[in-house]
């Protein structure tokens, strides 16, 4: 049986909240979860972001030093996984390395993948279909890339029988275009509750210093309060700035799991999960008028709103639960542990839709 180490470049998950993907994978498979927290002086820690290159190099070196304890290493961010890949390649390590990527098109990351990482990455796992052609252009062969759809704890985030208010919500920070949302809902007869917070993002709150319409409230929520917010809202709005990441995906799958449809900006990175007129509505990024029309349409068509919410829950149950994630990641680990066969197990982007 392979010894698997999962290295999580973030703070430990909140045990009071939903189950997390890699923690659930470790519980199900017996893999070891290691949370990497930089041990640097407080004064320096305030000046260095978690994703600063020096922090990433330190985390990569920490993993490299213990590589012989494991047969397979799993890393969940490029700023740690790519430096680690270079170390594994240069040292000619026999340890297998699965790297979960989130944004691979920046010049530095593309250079690393094309010229430096090499066999230091046994398999690239990605959650969004638009990463597939980028990895292909960077020379990553099909047998070393695998699409594993994003996931959600469908038991924690599940439909709750509570009275709904004439209210919509927006949640999260990463690449959020809250100024566009504020203008879209100005004067609309609906309460808007914005939970502008995230345990993963260091982005600034887009509502900061904005003139809030009288129907808008902004605040932070813990997991229990956030679940109540989804349940009481008619639908969720995810306004995004144009970007190539799958920004907003956590909010999208949480809302869908709660049986609430999603209005989302269709960016280059955020495609495939929300299917227009099926489990939500898509609008162009930054388009105030289009976002206002989508919000009005769902408010004016409550039956369609409920139908899309039910379809969203079905989307989660049919392929985006934690159980699906564990099954697919286990297949990836089994394949890299025995590199003879191609990565034939798993799913294609089309099959997961």
mmCIF file of N, CA and C in Angstrom, residues 241-317:
data_model
loop_
_atom_site.group_PDB
_atom_site.id
_atom_site.type_symbol
_atom_site.label_atom_id
_atom_site.label_comp_id
_atom_site.label_asym_id
_atom_site.label_seq_id
_atom_site.Cartn_x
_atom_site.Cartn_y
_atom_site.Cartn_z
ATOM 1 N N UNK A 241 -14.824 39.667 -11.602
ATOM 2 C CA UNK A 241 -13.958 40.350 -12.538
ATOM 3 C C UNK A 241 -13.427 39.316 -13.535
ATOM 4 N N UNK A 242 -13.146 39.727 -14.748
ATOM 5 C CA UNK A 242 -12.598 38.799 -15.738
ATOM 6 C C UNK A 242 -11.275 38.238 -15.235
ATOM 7 N N UNK A 243 -11.140 36.925 -15.275
ATOM 8 C CA UNK A 243 -9.909 36.269 -14.832
ATOM 9 C C UNK A 243 -9.902 34.847 -15.366
ATOM 10 N N UNK A 244 -8.772 34.174 -15.252
ATOM 11 C CA UNK A 244 -8.625 32.828 -15.789
ATOM 12 C C UNK A 244 -8.681 31.752 -14.724
ATOM 13 N N UNK A 245 -8.948 32.143 -13.472
ATOM 14 C CA UNK A 245 -9.118 31.164 -12.401
ATOM 15 C C UNK A 245 -10.571 30.724 -12.325
ATOM 16 N N UNK A 246 -10.810 29.696 -11.522
ATOM 17 C CA UNK A 246 -12.186 29.289 -11.270
ATOM 18 C C UNK A 246 -12.710 30.028 -10.038
ATOM 19 N N UNK A 247 -12.446 31.340 -10.010
ATOM 20 C CA UNK A 247 -12.878 32.157 -8.881
ATOM 21 C C UNK A 247 -14.391 32.052 -8.697
ATOM 22 N N UNK A 248 -14.804 32.000 -7.457
ATOM 23 C CA UNK A 248 -16.226 31.912 -7.149
ATOM 24 C C UNK A 248 -16.775 30.514 -7.037
ATOM 25 N N UNK A 249 -15.951 29.490 -7.314
ATOM 26 C CA UNK A 249 -16.480 28.132 -7.388
ATOM 27 C C UNK A 249 -16.977 27.635 -6.033
ATOM 28 N N UNK A 250 -16.308 28.024 -4.935
ATOM 29 C CA UNK A 250 -16.759 27.569 -3.621
ATOM 30 C C UNK A 250 -18.164 28.070 -3.329
ATOM 31 N N UNK A 251 -18.393 29.356 -3.570
ATOM 32 C CA UNK A 251 -19.730 29.917 -3.366
ATOM 33 C C UNK A 251 -20.752 29.254 -4.274
ATOM 34 N N UNK A 252 -20.373 29.013 -5.517
ATOM 35 C CA UNK A 252 -21.299 28.419 -6.485
ATOM 36 C C UNK A 252 -21.758 27.037 -6.030
ATOM 37 N N UNK A 253 -20.814 26.175 -5.654
ATOM 38 C CA UNK A 253 -21.220 24.812 -5.290
ATOM 39 C C UNK A 253 -21.920 24.765 -3.942
ATOM 40 N N UNK A 254 -21.564 25.669 -3.037
ATOM 41 C CA UNK A 254 -22.296 25.721 -1.760
ATOM 42 C C UNK A 254 -23.747 26.116 -2.002
ATOM 43 N N UNK A 255 -23.959 27.149 -2.816
ATOM 44 C CA UNK A 255 -25.318 27.600 -3.100
ATOM 45 C C UNK A 255 -26.117 26.522 -3.822
ATOM 46 N N UNK A 256 -25.505 25.874 -4.812
ATOM 47 C CA UNK A 256 -26.195 24.817 -5.546
ATOM 48 C C UNK A 256 -26.542 23.658 -4.623
ATOM 49 N N UNK A 257 -25.623 23.302 -3.728
ATOM 50 C CA UNK A 257 -25.892 22.210 -2.789
ATOM 51 C C UNK A 257 -27.054 22.556 -1.861
ATOM 52 N N UNK A 258 -27.224 23.854 -1.584
ATOM 53 C CA UNK A 258 -28.340 24.306 -0.735
ATOM 54 C C UNK A 258 -29.643 24.408 -1.510
ATOM 55 N N UNK A 259 -29.608 24.113 -2.818
ATOM 56 C CA UNK A 259 -30.807 24.184 -3.631
ATOM 57 C C UNK A 259 -31.151 25.584 -4.083
ATOM 58 N N UNK A 260 -30.122 26.444 -4.191
ATOM 59 C CA UNK A 260 -30.344 27.812 -4.627
ATOM 60 C C UNK A 260 -29.652 28.045 -5.966
ATOM 61 N N UNK A 261 -30.355 28.620 -6.947
ATOM 62 C CA UNK A 261 -29.721 28.908 -8.233
ATOM 63 C C UNK A 261 -28.682 30.023 -8.092
ATOM 64 N N UNK A 262 -27.826 30.143 -9.090
ATOM 65 C CA UNK A 262 -26.714 31.093 -9.043
ATOM 66 C C UNK A 262 -26.743 31.970 -10.284
ATOM 67 N N UNK A 263 -26.573 33.270 -10.077
ATOM 68 C CA UNK A 263 -26.312 34.199 -11.175
ATOM 69 C C UNK A 263 -24.816 34.494 -11.133
ATOM 70 N N UNK A 264 -24.089 34.160 -12.195
ATOM 71 C CA UNK A 264 -22.632 34.261 -12.177
ATOM 72 C C UNK A 264 -22.118 34.982 -13.412
ATOM 73 N N UNK A 265 -21.022 35.699 -13.249
ATOM 74 C CA UNK A 265 -20.330 36.294 -14.391
ATOM 75 C C UNK A 265 -19.569 35.194 -15.119
ATOM 76 N N UNK A 266 -19.789 35.087 -16.416
ATOM 77 C CA UNK A 266 -19.111 34.057 -17.196
ATOM 78 C C UNK A 266 -17.724 34.564 -17.600
ATOM 79 N N UNK A 267 -16.731 34.230 -16.803
ATOM 80 C CA UNK A 267 -15.355 34.619 -17.097
ATOM 81 C C UNK A 267 -14.658 33.504 -17.861
ATOM 82 N N UNK A 268 -13.408 33.754 -18.232
ATOM 83 C CA UNK A 268 -12.644 32.719 -18.944
ATOM 84 C C UNK A 268 -12.426 31.489 -18.068
ATOM 85 N N UNK A 269 -12.296 31.695 -16.759
ATOM 86 C CA UNK A 269 -12.043 30.567 -15.870
ATOM 87 C C UNK A 269 -13.297 29.929 -15.311
ATOM 88 N N UNK A 270 -14.367 30.707 -15.177
ATOM 89 C CA UNK A 270 -15.582 30.191 -14.530
ATOM 90 C C UNK A 270 -16.603 29.763 -15.585
ATOM 91 N N UNK A 271 -16.385 28.562 -16.104
ATOM 92 C CA UNK A 271 -17.283 28.012 -17.114
ATOM 93 C C UNK A 271 -17.581 26.556 -16.760
ATOM 94 N N UNK A 272 -18.768 26.103 -17.151
ATOM 95 C CA UNK A 272 -19.078 24.682 -17.062
ATOM 96 C C UNK A 272 -19.903 24.256 -15.866
ATOM 97 N N UNK A 273 -19.726 24.915 -14.712
ATOM 98 C CA UNK A 273 -20.475 24.491 -13.530
ATOM 99 C C UNK A 273 -21.904 25.034 -13.564
ATOM 100 N N UNK A 274 -22.030 26.340 -13.744
ATOM 101 C CA UNK A 274 -23.356 26.937 -13.920
ATOM 102 C C UNK A 274 -23.727 26.843 -15.396
ATOM 103 N N UNK A 275 -24.834 26.177 -15.662
ATOM 104 C CA UNK A 275 -25.333 26.038 -17.030
ATOM 105 C C UNK A 275 -26.520 26.969 -17.199
ATOM 106 N N UNK A 276 -26.364 27.928 -18.099
ATOM 107 C CA UNK A 276 -27.344 28.999 -18.246
ATOM 108 C C UNK A 276 -28.749 28.447 -18.487
ATOM 109 N N UNK A 277 -29.692 28.929 -17.681
ATOM 110 C CA UNK A 277 -31.108 28.562 -17.730
ATOM 111 C C UNK A 277 -31.383 27.151 -17.231
ATOM 112 N N UNK A 278 -30.366 26.445 -16.777
ATOM 113 C CA UNK A 278 -30.565 25.106 -16.206
ATOM 114 C C UNK A 278 -30.469 25.162 -14.679
ATOM 115 N N UNK A 279 -29.269 25.486 -14.162
ATOM 116 C CA UNK A 279 -29.121 25.592 -12.710
ATOM 117 C C UNK A 279 -28.758 27.013 -12.281
ATOM 118 N N UNK A 280 -28.874 27.967 -13.198
ATOM 119 C CA UNK A 280 -28.585 29.356 -12.893
ATOM 120 C C UNK A 280 -28.580 30.187 -14.155
ATOM 121 N N UNK A 281 -28.064 31.400 -14.037
ATOM 122 C CA UNK A 281 -27.971 32.311 -15.171
ATOM 123 C C UNK A 281 -26.548 32.853 -15.269
ATOM 124 N N UNK A 282 -26.078 33.043 -16.501
ATOM 125 C CA UNK A 282 -24.762 33.610 -16.750
ATOM 126 C C UNK A 282 -24.916 35.005 -17.357
ATOM 127 N N UNK A 283 -24.030 35.909 -16.944
ATOM 128 C CA UNK A 283 -24.029 37.270 -17.483
ATOM 129 C C UNK A 283 -22.592 37.650 -17.821
ATOM 130 N N UNK A 284 -22.387 38.600 -18.730
ATOM 131 C CA UNK A 284 -21.018 39.053 -19.039
ATOM 132 C C UNK A 284 -20.404 39.775 -17.839
ATOM 133 N N UNK A 285 -19.105 39.634 -17.624
ATOM 134 C CA UNK A 285 -18.461 40.340 -16.509
ATOM 135 C C UNK A 285 -18.582 41.861 -16.663
ATOM 136 N N UNK A 286 -18.839 42.528 -15.559
ATOM 137 C CA UNK A 286 -18.864 43.980 -15.552
ATOM 138 C C UNK A 286 -20.067 44.623 -16.198
ATOM 139 N N UNK A 287 -21.062 43.851 -16.592
ATOM 140 C CA UNK A 287 -22.232 44.377 -17.297
ATOM 141 C C UNK A 287 -23.361 44.619 -16.292
ATOM 142 N N UNK A 288 -23.486 45.877 -15.849
ATOM 143 C CA UNK A 288 -24.491 46.217 -14.840
ATOM 144 C C UNK A 288 -25.896 45.917 -15.340
ATOM 145 N N UNK A 289 -26.196 46.314 -16.584
ATOM 146 C CA UNK A 289 -27.551 46.131 -17.121
ATOM 147 C C UNK A 289 -27.915 44.656 -17.222
ATOM 148 N N UNK A 290 -26.977 43.820 -17.697
ATOM 149 C CA UNK A 290 -27.252 42.389 -17.830
ATOM 150 C C UNK A 290 -27.461 41.744 -16.466
ATOM 151 N N UNK A 291 -26.667 42.144 -15.488
ATOM 152 C CA UNK A 291 -26.818 41.586 -14.147
ATOM 153 C C UNK A 291 -28.154 42.010 -13.545
ATOM 154 N N UNK A 292 -28.545 43.250 -13.744
ATOM 155 C CA UNK A 292 -29.835 43.728 -13.246
ATOM 156 C C UNK A 292 -30.988 42.953 -13.890
ATOM 157 N N UNK A 293 -30.889 42.711 -15.212
ATOM 158 C CA UNK A 293 -31.951 41.956 -15.900
ATOM 159 C C UNK A 293 -32.063 40.542 -15.359
ATOM 160 N N UNK A 294 -30.915 39.884 -15.116
ATOM 161 C CA UNK A 294 -30.932 38.514 -14.592
ATOM 162 C C UNK A 294 -31.572 38.464 -13.203
ATOM 163 N N UNK A 295 -31.226 39.434 -12.358
ATOM 164 C CA UNK A 295 -31.801 39.483 -11.011
ATOM 165 C C UNK A 295 -33.312 39.713 -11.086
ATOM 166 N N UNK A 296 -33.726 40.657 -11.909
ATOM 167 C CA UNK A 296 -35.165 40.917 -12.072
ATOM 168 C C UNK A 296 -35.887 39.674 -12.596
ATOM 169 N N UNK A 297 -35.271 38.972 -13.543
ATOM 170 C CA UNK A 297 -35.937 37.821 -14.163
ATOM 171 C C UNK A 297 -36.201 36.733 -13.124
ATOM 172 N N UNK A 298 -35.207 36.425 -12.301
ATOM 173 C CA UNK A 298 -35.413 35.392 -11.282
ATOM 174 C C UNK A 298 -36.419 35.841 -10.229
ATOM 175 N N UNK A 299 -36.403 37.126 -9.882
ATOM 176 C CA UNK A 299 -37.386 37.621 -8.918
ATOM 177 C C UNK A 299 -38.808 37.533 -9.480
ATOM 178 N N UNK A 300 -38.927 37.743 -10.790
ATOM 179 C CA UNK A 300 -40.249 37.735 -11.433
ATOM 180 C C UNK A 300 -40.732 36.346 -11.829
ATOM 181 N N UNK A 301 -39.840 35.331 -11.744
ATOM 182 C CA UNK A 301 -40.206 33.966 -12.141
ATOM 183 C C UNK A 301 -39.855 32.995 -11.015
ATOM 184 N N UNK A 302 -40.602 33.016 -9.914
ATOM 185 C CA UNK A 302 -40.260 32.177 -8.753
ATOM 186 C C UNK A 302 -40.284 30.683 -9.047
ATOM 187 N N UNK A 303 -41.181 30.225 -9.921
ATOM 188 C CA UNK A 303 -41.210 28.797 -10.234
ATOM 189 C C UNK A 303 -39.924 28.368 -10.942
ATOM 190 N N UNK A 304 -39.464 29.188 -11.891
ATOM 191 C CA UNK A 304 -38.212 28.886 -12.593
ATOM 192 C C UNK A 304 -37.028 28.960 -11.637
ATOM 193 N N UNK A 305 -37.099 29.885 -10.705
ATOM 194 C CA UNK A 305 -36.039 30.013 -9.704
ATOM 195 C C UNK A 305 -35.942 28.728 -8.882
ATOM 196 N N UNK A 306 -37.083 28.201 -8.454
ATOM 197 C CA UNK A 306 -37.073 26.955 -7.678
ATOM 198 C C UNK A 306 -36.617 25.775 -8.522
ATOM 199 N N UNK A 307 -37.030 25.745 -9.795
ATOM 200 C CA UNK A 307 -36.609 24.655 -10.675
ATOM 201 C C UNK A 307 -35.099 24.657 -10.852
ATOM 202 N N UNK A 308 -34.522 25.828 -11.083
ATOM 203 C CA UNK A 308 -33.073 25.913 -11.250
ATOM 204 C C UNK A 308 -32.350 25.518 -9.969
ATOM 205 N N UNK A 309 -32.925 25.883 -8.811
ATOM 206 C CA UNK A 309 -32.317 25.485 -7.552
ATOM 207 C C UNK A 309 -32.284 23.975 -7.385
ATOM 208 N N UNK A 310 -33.393 23.311 -7.738
ATOM 209 C CA UNK A 310 -33.435 21.846 -7.656
ATOM 210 C C UNK A 310 -32.447 21.222 -8.634
ATOM 211 N N UNK A 311 -32.318 21.818 -9.819
ATOM 212 C CA UNK A 311 -31.365 21.307 -10.808
ATOM 213 C C UNK A 311 -29.933 21.473 -10.307
ATOM 214 N N UNK A 312 -29.669 22.576 -9.590
ATOM 215 C CA UNK A 312 -28.344 22.778 -9.015
ATOM 216 C C UNK A 312 -28.007 21.706 -7.991
ATOM 217 N N UNK A 313 -28.974 21.373 -7.142
ATOM 218 C CA UNK A 313 -28.748 20.309 -6.159
ATOM 219 C C UNK A 313 -28.471 18.985 -6.871
ATOM 220 N N UNK A 314 -29.194 18.727 -7.956
ATOM 221 C CA UNK A 314 -28.965 17.500 -8.725
ATOM 222 C C UNK A 314 -27.564 17.505 -9.333
ATOM 223 N N UNK A 315 -27.090 18.665 -9.793
ATOM 224 C CA UNK A 315 -25.737 18.763 -10.340
ATOM 225 C C UNK A 315 -24.710 18.317 -9.314
ATOM 226 N N UNK A 316 -24.875 18.768 -8.072
ATOM 227 C CA UNK A 316 -23.938 18.395 -7.005
ATOM 228 C C UNK A 316 -24.019 16.901 -6.717
ATOM 229 N N UNK A 317 -25.218 16.400 -6.529
ATOM 230 C CA UNK A 317 -25.383 14.994 -6.147
ATOM 231 C C UNK A 317 -24.890 14.037 -7.222
#
